[in-house]
GROMACS .gro file of C-alpha atoms in nm:
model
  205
    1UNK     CA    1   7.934  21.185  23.838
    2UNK     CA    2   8.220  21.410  23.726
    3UNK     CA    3   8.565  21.326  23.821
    4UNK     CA    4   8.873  21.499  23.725
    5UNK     CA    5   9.170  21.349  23.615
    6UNK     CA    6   9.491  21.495  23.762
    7UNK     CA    7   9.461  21.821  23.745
    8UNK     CA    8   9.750  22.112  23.655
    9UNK     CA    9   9.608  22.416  23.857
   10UNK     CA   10   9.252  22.686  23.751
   11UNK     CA   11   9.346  22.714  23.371
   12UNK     CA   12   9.284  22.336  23.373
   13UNK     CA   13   8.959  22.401  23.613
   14UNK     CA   14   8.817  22.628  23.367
   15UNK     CA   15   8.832  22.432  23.064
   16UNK     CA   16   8.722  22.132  23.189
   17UNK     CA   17   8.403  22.401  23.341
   18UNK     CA   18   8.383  22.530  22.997
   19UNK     CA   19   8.385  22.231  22.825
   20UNK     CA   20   8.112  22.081  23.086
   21UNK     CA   21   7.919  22.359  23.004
   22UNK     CA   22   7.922  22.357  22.660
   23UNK     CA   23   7.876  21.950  22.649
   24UNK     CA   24   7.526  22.010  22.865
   25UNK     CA   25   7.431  22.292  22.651
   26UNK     CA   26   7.430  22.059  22.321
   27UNK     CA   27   7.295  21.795  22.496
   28UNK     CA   28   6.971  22.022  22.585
   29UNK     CA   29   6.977  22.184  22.277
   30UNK     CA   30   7.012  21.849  22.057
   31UNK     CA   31   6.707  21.672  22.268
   32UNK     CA   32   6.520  21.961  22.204
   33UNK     CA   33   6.580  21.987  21.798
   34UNK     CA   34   6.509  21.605  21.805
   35UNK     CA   35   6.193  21.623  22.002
   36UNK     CA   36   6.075  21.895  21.743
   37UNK     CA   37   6.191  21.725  21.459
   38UNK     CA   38   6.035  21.416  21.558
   39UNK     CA   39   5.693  21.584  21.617
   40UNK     CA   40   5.675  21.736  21.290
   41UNK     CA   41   5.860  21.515  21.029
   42UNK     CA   42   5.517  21.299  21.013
   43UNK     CA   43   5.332  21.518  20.895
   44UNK     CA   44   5.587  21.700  20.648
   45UNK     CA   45   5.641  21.369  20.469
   46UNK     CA   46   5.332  21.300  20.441
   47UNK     CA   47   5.256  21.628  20.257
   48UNK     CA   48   5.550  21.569  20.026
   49UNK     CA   49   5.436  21.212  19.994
   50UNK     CA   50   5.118  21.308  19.874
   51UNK     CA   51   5.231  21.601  19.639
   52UNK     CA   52   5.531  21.331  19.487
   53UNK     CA   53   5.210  21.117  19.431
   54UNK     CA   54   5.020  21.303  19.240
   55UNK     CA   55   4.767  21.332  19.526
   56UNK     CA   56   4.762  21.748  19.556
   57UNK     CA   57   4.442  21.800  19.711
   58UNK     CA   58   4.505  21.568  19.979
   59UNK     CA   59   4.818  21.780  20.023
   60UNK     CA   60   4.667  22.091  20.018
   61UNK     CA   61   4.436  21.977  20.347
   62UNK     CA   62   4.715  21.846  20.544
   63UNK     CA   63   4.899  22.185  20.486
   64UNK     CA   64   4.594  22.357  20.576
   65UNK     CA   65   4.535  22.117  20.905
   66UNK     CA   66   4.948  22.198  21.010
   67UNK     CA   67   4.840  22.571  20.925
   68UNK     CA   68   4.648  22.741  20.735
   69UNK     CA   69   4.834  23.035  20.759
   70UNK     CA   70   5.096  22.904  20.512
   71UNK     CA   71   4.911  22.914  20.185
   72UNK     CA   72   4.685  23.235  20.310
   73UNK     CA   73   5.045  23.391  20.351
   74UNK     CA   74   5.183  23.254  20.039
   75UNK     CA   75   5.010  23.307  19.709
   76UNK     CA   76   5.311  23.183  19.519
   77UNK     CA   77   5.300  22.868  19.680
   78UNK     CA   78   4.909  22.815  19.662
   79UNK     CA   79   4.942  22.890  19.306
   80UNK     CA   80   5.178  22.637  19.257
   81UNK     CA   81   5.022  22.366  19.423
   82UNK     CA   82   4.733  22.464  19.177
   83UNK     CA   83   4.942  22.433  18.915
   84UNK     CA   84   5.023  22.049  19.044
   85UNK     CA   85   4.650  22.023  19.028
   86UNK     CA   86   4.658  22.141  18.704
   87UNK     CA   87   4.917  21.897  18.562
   88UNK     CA   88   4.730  21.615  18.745
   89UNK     CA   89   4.456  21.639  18.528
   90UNK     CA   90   4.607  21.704  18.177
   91UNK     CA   91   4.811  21.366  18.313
   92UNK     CA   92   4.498  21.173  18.380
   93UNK     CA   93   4.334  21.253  18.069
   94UNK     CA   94   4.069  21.491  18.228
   95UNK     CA   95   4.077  21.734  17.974
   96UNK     CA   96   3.718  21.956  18.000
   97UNK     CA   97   3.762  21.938  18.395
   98UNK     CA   98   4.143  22.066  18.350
   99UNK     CA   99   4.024  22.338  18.114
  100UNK     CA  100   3.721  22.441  18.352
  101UNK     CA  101   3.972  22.427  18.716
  102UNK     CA  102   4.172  22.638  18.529
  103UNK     CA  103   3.934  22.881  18.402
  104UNK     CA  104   3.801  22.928  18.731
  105UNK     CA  105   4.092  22.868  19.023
  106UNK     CA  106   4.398  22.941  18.833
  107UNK     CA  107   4.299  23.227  18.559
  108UNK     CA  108   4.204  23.511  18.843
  109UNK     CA  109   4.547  23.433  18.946
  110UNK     CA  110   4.684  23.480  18.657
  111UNK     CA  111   4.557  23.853  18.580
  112UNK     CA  112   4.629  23.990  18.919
  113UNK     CA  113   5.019  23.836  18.843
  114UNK     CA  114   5.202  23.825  18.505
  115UNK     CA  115   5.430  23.570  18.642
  116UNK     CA  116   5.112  23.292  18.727
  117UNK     CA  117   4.963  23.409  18.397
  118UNK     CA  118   5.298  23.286  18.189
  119UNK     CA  119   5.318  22.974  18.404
  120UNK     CA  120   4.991  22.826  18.327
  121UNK     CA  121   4.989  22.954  17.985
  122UNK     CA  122   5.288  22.739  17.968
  123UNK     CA  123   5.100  22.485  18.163
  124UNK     CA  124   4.762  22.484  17.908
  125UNK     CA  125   5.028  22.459  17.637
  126UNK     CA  126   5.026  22.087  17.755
  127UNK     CA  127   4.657  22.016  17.614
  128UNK     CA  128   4.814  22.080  17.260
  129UNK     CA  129   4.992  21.791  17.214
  130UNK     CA  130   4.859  21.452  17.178
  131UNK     CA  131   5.229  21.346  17.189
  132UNK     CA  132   5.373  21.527  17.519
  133UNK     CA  133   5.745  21.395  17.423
  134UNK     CA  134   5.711  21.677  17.164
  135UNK     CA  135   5.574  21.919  17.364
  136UNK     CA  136   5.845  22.235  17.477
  137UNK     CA  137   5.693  22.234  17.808
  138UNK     CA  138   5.632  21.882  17.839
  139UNK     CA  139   5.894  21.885  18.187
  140UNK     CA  140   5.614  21.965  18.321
  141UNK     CA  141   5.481  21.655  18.348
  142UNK     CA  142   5.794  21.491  18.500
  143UNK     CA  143   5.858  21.349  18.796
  144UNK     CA  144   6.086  21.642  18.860
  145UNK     CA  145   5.805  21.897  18.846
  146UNK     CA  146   5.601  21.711  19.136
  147UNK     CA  147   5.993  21.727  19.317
  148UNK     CA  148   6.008  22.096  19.271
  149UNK     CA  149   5.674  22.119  19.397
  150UNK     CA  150   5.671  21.948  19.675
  151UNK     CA  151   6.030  22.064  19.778
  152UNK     CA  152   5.872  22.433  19.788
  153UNK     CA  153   5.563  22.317  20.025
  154UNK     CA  154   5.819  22.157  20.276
  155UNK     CA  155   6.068  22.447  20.272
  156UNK     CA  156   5.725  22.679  20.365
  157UNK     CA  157   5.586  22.441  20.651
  158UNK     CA  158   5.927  22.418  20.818
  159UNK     CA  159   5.955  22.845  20.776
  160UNK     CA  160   5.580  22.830  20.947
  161UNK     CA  161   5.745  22.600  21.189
  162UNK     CA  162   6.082  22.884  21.242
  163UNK     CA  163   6.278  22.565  21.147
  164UNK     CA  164   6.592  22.693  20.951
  165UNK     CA  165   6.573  22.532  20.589
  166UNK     CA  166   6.918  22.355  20.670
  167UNK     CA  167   6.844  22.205  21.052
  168UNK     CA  168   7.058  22.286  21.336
  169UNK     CA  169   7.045  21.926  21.445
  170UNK     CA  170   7.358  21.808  21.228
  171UNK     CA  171   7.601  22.103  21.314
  172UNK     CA  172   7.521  22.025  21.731
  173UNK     CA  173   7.569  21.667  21.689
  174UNK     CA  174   7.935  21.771  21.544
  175UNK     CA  175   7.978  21.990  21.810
  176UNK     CA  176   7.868  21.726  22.044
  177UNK     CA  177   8.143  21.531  21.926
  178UNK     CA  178   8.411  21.758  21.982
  179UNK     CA  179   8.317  21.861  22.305
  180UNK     CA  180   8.349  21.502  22.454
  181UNK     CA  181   8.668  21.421  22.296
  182UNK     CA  182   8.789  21.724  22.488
  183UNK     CA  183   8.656  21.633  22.786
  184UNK     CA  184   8.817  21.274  22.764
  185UNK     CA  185   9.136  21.413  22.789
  186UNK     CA  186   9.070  21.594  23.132
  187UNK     CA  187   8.769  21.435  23.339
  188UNK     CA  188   8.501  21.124  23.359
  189UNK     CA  189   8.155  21.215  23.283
  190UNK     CA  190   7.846  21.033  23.189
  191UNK     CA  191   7.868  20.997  22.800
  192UNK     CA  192   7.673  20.967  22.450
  193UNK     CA  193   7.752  20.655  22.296
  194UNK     CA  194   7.461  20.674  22.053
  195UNK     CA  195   7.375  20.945  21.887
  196UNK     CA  196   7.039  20.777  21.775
  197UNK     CA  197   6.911  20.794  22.100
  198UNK     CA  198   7.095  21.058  22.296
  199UNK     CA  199   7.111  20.905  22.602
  200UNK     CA  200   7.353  20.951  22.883
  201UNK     CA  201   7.529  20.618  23.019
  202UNK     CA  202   7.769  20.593  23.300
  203UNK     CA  203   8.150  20.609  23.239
  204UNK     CA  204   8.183  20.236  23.381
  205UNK     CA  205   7.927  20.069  23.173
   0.00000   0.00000   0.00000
């Protein structure tokens, strides 16, 4: 229930209107972001999980059960997480079955594009050096190369997803905010007194 509090004439009318609007508009618009967010954050984590892991094939297939779209659409990407395979095997020790994946997933990659060619040149360059600490290109093998990775899978699934990179769900919460504490000063309204849950309570509880 919405009750004014003393009111100064129609100016006073319209904001509180205005505001109203604009505080049921978030709300919608916030449950909505937070239903999607919650439906798809599962699975997004556990793709990154897996990739941060080490585990890139098992990545690969969730990507491809979310949408297979995504890596048909994005060569760059696929070759990447190819790559990660790649490195997972010069890690592991698997050195003929890293030279032979190569040979025969990554290399036709690599002459149709000059950039994939350079990267797993650089990436071969690994199998050189019995000592990787020595190695030029021995970042590769970082934690922060499984990061990078598995950063660029999640920023594609939420594109596939039309999900902004940056979610909305912060900036309405803000807004949220603000447009209560300008209703306080001019009516009683059911409020949101946690934003974890985004549920409206009475004014008297």
């Amino acid at each position: 229930m919405l009750k004014l509090q003393r009111s100064s004439g129609w100016s006073l009318a319209l904001n509180v209107s205005t505001c109203l609007y604009l505080f049921l508009y978030i709300v919608y618009t916030s449950h909505h972001c937070l239903y999607i967010d919650l439906a798809t954050i599962t699975d997004r984590m556990a793709v990154k999980m897996a990739v941060q892991c080490g585990n890139v094939e098992d990545a690969i297939e969730k990507v491809n059960d979310l949408n297979p779209e995504i890596l048909d659409t994005n060569p760059q990407l696929f070759f990447h997480l190819q790559q990660q395979r790649l490195i997972e095997l010069i890690r592991n020790g698997k050195v003929e079955e890293a030279l032979e994946f190569a040979q025969e997933e990554l290399a036709p990659r690599g002459e149709e594009n000059p950039n994939f060619l350079e990267e797993l040149e650089r990436t071969i360059a690994l199998l050189a050096f019995e000592d990787v600490s020595n190695c030029p290109v021995g970042e590769l093998l970082g934690i922060s190369q499984r990061l990078k990775t598995a950063s660029e899978v999640n920023a594609a699934i939420l594109t596939s997803q039309s999900h902004e990179k940056d979610p909305k769900l912060p900036s309405l919460l803000k807004m949220l905010i603000w447009a209560q504490n300008q209703l306080d000063e001019k009516a009683i309204y059911p409020h949101i007194n946690d934003l974890s849950t985004a549920m409206l309570e009475d004014p008297a509880t």
